[in-house]
MMTF fields as JSON, N, C-alpha, C and O atoms, coordinates in Angstrom:
{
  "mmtfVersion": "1.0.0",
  "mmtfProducer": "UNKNOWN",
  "numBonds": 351,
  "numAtoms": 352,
  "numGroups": 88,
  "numChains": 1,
  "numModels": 1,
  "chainsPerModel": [1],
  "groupsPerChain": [88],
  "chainIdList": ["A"],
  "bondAtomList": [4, 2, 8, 6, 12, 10, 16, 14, 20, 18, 24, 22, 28, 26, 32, 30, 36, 34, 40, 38, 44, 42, 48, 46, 52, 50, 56, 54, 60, 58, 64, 62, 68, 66, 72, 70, 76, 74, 80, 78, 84, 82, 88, 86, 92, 90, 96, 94, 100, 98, 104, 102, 108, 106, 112, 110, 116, 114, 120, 118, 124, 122, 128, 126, 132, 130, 136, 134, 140, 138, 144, 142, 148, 146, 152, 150, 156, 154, 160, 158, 164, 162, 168, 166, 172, 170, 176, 174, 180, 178, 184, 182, 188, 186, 192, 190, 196, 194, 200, 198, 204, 202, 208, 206, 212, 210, 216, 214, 220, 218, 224, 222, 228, 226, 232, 230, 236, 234, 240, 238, 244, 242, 248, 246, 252, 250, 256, 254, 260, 258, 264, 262, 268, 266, 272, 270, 276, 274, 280, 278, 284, 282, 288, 286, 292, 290, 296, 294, 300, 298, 304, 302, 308, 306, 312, 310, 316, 314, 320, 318, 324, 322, 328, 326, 332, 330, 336, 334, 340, 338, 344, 342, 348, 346],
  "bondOrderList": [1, 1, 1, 1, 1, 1, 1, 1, 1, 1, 1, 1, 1, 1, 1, 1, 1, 1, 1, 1, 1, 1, 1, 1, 1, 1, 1, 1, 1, 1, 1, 1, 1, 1, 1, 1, 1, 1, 1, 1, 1, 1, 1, 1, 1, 1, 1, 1, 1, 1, 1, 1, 1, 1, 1, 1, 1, 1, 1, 1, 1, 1, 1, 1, 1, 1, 1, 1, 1, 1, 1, 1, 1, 1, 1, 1, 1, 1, 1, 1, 1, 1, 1, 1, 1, 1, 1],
  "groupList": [{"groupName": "UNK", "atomNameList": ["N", "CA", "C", "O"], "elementList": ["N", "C", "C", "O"], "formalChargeList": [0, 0, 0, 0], "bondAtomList": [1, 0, 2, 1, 3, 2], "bondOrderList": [1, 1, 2], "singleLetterCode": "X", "chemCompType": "L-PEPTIDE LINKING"}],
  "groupTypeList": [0, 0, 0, 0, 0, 0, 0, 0, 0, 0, 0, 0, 0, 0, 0, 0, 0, 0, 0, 0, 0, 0, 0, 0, 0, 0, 0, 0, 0, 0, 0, 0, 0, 0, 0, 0, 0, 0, 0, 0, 0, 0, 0, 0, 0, 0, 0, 0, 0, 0, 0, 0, 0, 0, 0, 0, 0, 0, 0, 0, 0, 0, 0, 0, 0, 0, 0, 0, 0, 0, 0, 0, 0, 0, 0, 0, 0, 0, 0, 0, 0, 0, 0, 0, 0, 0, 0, 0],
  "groupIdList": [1, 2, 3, 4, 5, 6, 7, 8, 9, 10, 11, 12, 13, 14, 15, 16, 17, 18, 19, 20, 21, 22, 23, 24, 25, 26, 27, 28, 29, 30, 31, 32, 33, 34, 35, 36, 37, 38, 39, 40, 41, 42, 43, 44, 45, 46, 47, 48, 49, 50, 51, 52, 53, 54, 55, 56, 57, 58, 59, 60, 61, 62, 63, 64, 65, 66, 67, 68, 69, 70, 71, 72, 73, 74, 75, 76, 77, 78, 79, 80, 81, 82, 83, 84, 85, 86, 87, 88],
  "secStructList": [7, 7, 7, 3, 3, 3, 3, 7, 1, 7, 2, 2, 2, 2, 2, 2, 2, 2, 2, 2, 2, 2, 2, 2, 2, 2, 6, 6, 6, 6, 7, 3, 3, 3, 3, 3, 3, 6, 6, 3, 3, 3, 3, 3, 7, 6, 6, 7, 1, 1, 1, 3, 3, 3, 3, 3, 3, 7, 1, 1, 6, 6, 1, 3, 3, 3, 3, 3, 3, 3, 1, 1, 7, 7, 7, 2, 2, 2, 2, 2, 2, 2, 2, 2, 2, 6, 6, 7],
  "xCoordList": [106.429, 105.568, 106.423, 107.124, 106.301, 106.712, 106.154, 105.04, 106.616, 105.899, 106.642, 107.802, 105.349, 106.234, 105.375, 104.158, 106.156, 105.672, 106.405, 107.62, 105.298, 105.234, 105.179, 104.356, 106.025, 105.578, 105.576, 106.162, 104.607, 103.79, 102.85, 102.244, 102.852, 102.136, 100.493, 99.855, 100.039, 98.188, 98.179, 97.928, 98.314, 98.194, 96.851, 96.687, 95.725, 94.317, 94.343, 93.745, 95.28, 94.708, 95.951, 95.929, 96.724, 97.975, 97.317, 97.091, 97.016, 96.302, 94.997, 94.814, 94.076, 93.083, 93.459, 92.677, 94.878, 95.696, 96.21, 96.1, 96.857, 96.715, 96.347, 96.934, 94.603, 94.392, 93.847, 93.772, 93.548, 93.158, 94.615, 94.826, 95.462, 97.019, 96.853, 96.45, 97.098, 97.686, 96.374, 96.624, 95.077, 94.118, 94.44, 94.179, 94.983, 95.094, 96.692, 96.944, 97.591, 98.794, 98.699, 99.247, 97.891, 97.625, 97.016, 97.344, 95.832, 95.177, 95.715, 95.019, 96.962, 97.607, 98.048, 98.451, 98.084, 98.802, 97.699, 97.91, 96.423, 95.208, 94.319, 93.175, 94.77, 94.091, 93.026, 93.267, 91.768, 90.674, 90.295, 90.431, 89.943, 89.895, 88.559, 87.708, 88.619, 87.44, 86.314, 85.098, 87.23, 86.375, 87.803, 88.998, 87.276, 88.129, 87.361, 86.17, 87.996, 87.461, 88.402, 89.452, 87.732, 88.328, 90.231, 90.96, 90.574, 92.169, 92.166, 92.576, 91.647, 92.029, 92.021, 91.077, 92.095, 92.135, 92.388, 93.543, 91.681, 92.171, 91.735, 90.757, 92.704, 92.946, 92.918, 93.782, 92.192, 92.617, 92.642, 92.011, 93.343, 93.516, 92.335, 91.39, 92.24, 91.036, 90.664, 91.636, 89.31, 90.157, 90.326, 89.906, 90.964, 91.748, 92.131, 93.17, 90.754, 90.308, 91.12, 91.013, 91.967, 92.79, 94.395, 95.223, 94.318, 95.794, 94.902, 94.018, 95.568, 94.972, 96.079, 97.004, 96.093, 96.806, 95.996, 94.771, 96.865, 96.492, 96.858, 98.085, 96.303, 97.26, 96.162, 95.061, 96.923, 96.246, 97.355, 98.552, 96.324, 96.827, 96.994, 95.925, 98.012, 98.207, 99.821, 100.932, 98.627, 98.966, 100.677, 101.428, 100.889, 102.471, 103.13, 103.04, 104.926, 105.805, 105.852, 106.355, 105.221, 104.883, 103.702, 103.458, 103.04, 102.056, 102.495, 103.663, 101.778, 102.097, 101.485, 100.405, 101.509, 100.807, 101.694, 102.849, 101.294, 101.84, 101.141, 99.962, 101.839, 101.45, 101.581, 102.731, 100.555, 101.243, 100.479, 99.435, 101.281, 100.491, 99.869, 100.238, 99.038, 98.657, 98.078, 97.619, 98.432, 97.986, 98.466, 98.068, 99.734, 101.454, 102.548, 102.5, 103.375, 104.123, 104.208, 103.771, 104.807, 104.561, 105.511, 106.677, 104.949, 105.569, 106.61, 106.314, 107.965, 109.098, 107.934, 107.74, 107.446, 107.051, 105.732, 105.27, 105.375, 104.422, 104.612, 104.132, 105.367, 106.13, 106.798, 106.629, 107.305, 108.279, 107.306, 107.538, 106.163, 104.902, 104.197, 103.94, 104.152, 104.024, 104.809, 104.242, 105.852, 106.383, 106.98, 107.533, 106.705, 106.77, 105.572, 105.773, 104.226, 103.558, 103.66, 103.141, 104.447, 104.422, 105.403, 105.63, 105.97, 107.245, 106.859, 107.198, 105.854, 105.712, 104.773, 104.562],
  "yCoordList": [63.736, 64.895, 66.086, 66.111, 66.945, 68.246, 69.345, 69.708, 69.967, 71.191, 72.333, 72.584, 73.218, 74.496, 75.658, 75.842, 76.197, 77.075, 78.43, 78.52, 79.675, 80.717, 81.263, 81.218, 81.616, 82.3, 83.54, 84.262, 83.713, 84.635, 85.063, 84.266, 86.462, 86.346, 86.47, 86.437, 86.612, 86.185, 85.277, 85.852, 83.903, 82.922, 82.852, 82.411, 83.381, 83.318, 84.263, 83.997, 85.774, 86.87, 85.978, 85.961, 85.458, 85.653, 84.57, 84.934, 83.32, 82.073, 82.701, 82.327, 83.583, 84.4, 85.368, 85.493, 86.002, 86.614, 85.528, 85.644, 84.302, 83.393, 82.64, 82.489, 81.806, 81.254, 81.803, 80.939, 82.94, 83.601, 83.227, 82.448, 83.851, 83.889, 81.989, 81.511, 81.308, 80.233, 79.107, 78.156, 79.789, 79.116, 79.463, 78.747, 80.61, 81.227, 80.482, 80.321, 80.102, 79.313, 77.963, 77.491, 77.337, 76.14, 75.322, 74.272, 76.566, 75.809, 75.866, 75.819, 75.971, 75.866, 74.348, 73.832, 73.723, 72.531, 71.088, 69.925, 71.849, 70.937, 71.057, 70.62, 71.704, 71.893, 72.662, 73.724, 72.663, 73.596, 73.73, 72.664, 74.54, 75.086, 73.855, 73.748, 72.942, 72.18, 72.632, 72.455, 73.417, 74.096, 75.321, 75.151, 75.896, 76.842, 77.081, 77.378, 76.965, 77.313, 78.954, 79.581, 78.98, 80.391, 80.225, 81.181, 79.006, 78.663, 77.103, 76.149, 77.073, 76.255, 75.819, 75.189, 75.554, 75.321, 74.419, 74.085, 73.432, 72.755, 72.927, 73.605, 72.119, 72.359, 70.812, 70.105, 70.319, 68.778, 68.499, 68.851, 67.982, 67.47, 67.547, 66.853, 67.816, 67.707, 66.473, 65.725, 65.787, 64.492, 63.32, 62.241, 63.524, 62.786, 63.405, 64.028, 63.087, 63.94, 63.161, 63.476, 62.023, 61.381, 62.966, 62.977, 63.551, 64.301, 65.683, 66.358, 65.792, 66.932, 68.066, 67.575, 69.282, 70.431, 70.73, 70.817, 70.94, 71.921, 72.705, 72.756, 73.703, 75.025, 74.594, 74.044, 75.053, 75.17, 76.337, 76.182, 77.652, 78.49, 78.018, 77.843, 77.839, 77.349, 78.406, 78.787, 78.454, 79.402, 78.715, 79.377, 77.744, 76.816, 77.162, 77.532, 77.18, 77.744, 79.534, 80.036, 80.114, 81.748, 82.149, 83.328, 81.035, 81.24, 81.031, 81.317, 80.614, 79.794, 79.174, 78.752, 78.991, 79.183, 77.544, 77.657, 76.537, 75.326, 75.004, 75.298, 74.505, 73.771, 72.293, 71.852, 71.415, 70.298, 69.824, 70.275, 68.579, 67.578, 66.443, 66.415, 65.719, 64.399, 63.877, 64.426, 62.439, 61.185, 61.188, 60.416, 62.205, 61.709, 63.06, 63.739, 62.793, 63.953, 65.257, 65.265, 66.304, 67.495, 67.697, 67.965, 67.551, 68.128, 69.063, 69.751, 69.382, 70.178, 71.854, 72.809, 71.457, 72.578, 73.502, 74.627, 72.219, 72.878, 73.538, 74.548, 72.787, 73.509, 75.107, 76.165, 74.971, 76.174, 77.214, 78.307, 76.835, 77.824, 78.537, 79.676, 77.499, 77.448, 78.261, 79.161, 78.076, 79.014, 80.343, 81.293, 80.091, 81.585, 82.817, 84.03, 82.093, 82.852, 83.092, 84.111, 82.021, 82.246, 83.243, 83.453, 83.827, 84.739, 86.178, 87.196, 85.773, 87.264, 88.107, 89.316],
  "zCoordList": [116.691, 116.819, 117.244, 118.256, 116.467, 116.633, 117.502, 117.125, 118.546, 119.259, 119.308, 119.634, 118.753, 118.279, 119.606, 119.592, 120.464, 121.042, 121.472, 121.65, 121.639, 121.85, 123.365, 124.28, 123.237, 125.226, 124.959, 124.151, 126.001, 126.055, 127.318, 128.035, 127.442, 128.653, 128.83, 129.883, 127.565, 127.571, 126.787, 125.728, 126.503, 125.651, 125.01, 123.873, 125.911, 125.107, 123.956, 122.914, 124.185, 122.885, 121.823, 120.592, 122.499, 121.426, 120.43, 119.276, 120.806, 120.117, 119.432, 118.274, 119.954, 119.212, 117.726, 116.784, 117.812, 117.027, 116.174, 114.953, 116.783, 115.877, 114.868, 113.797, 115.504, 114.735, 113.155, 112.281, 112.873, 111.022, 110.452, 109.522, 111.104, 110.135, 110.059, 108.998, 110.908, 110.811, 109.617, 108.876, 109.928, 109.099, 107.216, 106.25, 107.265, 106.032, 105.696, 104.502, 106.561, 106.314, 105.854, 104.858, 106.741, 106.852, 105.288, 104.736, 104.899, 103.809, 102.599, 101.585, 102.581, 101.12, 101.419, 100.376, 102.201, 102.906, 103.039, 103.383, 102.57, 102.723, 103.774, 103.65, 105.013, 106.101, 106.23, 105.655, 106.781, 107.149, 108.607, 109.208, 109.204, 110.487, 110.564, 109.681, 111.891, 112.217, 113.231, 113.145, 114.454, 115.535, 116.807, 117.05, 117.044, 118.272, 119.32, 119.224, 120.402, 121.536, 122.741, 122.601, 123.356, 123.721, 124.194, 124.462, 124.178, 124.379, 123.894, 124.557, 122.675, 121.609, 120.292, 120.768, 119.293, 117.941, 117.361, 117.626, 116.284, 115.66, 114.171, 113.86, 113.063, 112.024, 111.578, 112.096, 110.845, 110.118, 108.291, 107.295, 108.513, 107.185, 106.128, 106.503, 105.617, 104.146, 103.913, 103.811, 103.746, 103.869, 104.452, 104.033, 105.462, 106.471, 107.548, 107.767, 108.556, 109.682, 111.074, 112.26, 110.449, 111.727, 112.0, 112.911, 111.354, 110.656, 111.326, 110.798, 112.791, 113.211, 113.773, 114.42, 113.631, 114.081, 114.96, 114.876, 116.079, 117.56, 118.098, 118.011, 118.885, 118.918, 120.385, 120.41, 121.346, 122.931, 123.879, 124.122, 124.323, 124.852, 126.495, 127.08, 127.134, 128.725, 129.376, 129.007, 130.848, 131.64, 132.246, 132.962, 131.908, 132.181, 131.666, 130.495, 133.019, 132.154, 131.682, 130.677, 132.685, 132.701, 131.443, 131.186, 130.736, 129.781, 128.322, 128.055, 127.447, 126.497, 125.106, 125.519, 124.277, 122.867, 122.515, 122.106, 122.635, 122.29, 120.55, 120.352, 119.609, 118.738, 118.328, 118.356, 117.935, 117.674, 116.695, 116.223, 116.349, 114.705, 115.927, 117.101, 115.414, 115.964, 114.328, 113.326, 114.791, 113.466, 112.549, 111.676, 112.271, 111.212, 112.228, 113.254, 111.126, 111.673, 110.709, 109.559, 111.317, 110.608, 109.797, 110.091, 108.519, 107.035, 107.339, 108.316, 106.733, 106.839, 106.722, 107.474, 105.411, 104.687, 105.457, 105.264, 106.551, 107.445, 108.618, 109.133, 108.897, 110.065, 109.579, 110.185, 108.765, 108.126, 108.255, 108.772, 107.751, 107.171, 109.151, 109.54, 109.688, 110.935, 111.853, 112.472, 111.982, 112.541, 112.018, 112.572, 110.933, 110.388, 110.625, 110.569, 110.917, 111.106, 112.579, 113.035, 113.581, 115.394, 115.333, 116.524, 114.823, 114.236, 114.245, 114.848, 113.157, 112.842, 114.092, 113.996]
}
């Protein structure tokens, strides 16, 4: 499992700024947005709802925008896509 994170010092707006870009990244990859909460997100597989993306905004570590895969690991090509949008 791969974790891709952002620091940051409001993790709630930055993950809010987040999740459209990363939903609009994601679904070329098969993924559809399942539910968000005010410092969290997930994304699962089309499909195959064991294959979940998570994004969770936490105040650890001076504040923070964590990403991760759960139920395989994360595709080269997803990740790439992934942090290209924690980038921009």
């Amino acid at each position: 499992m791969r974790d891709i994170r952002l620091h940051t010092r409001d993790p709630v707006v930055a993950l809010a700024e987040l999740v459209p870009r990363l939903t609009a990244a994601l679904g070329p990859h098969g993924f559809i947005a399942e539910a968000a909460g005010n410092d969290w997100a997930h994304w699962v597989r089309e499909g195959d709802d064991s294959v979940v993306l998570r994004a969770y905004a936490s105040l650890s570590d001076g504040g923070l925008v964590s990403i991760t895969m759960t139920g395989a690991p994360m595709r080269a090509e997803v990740e790439r896509d992934v942090r290209r949008v924690v980038a921009s």
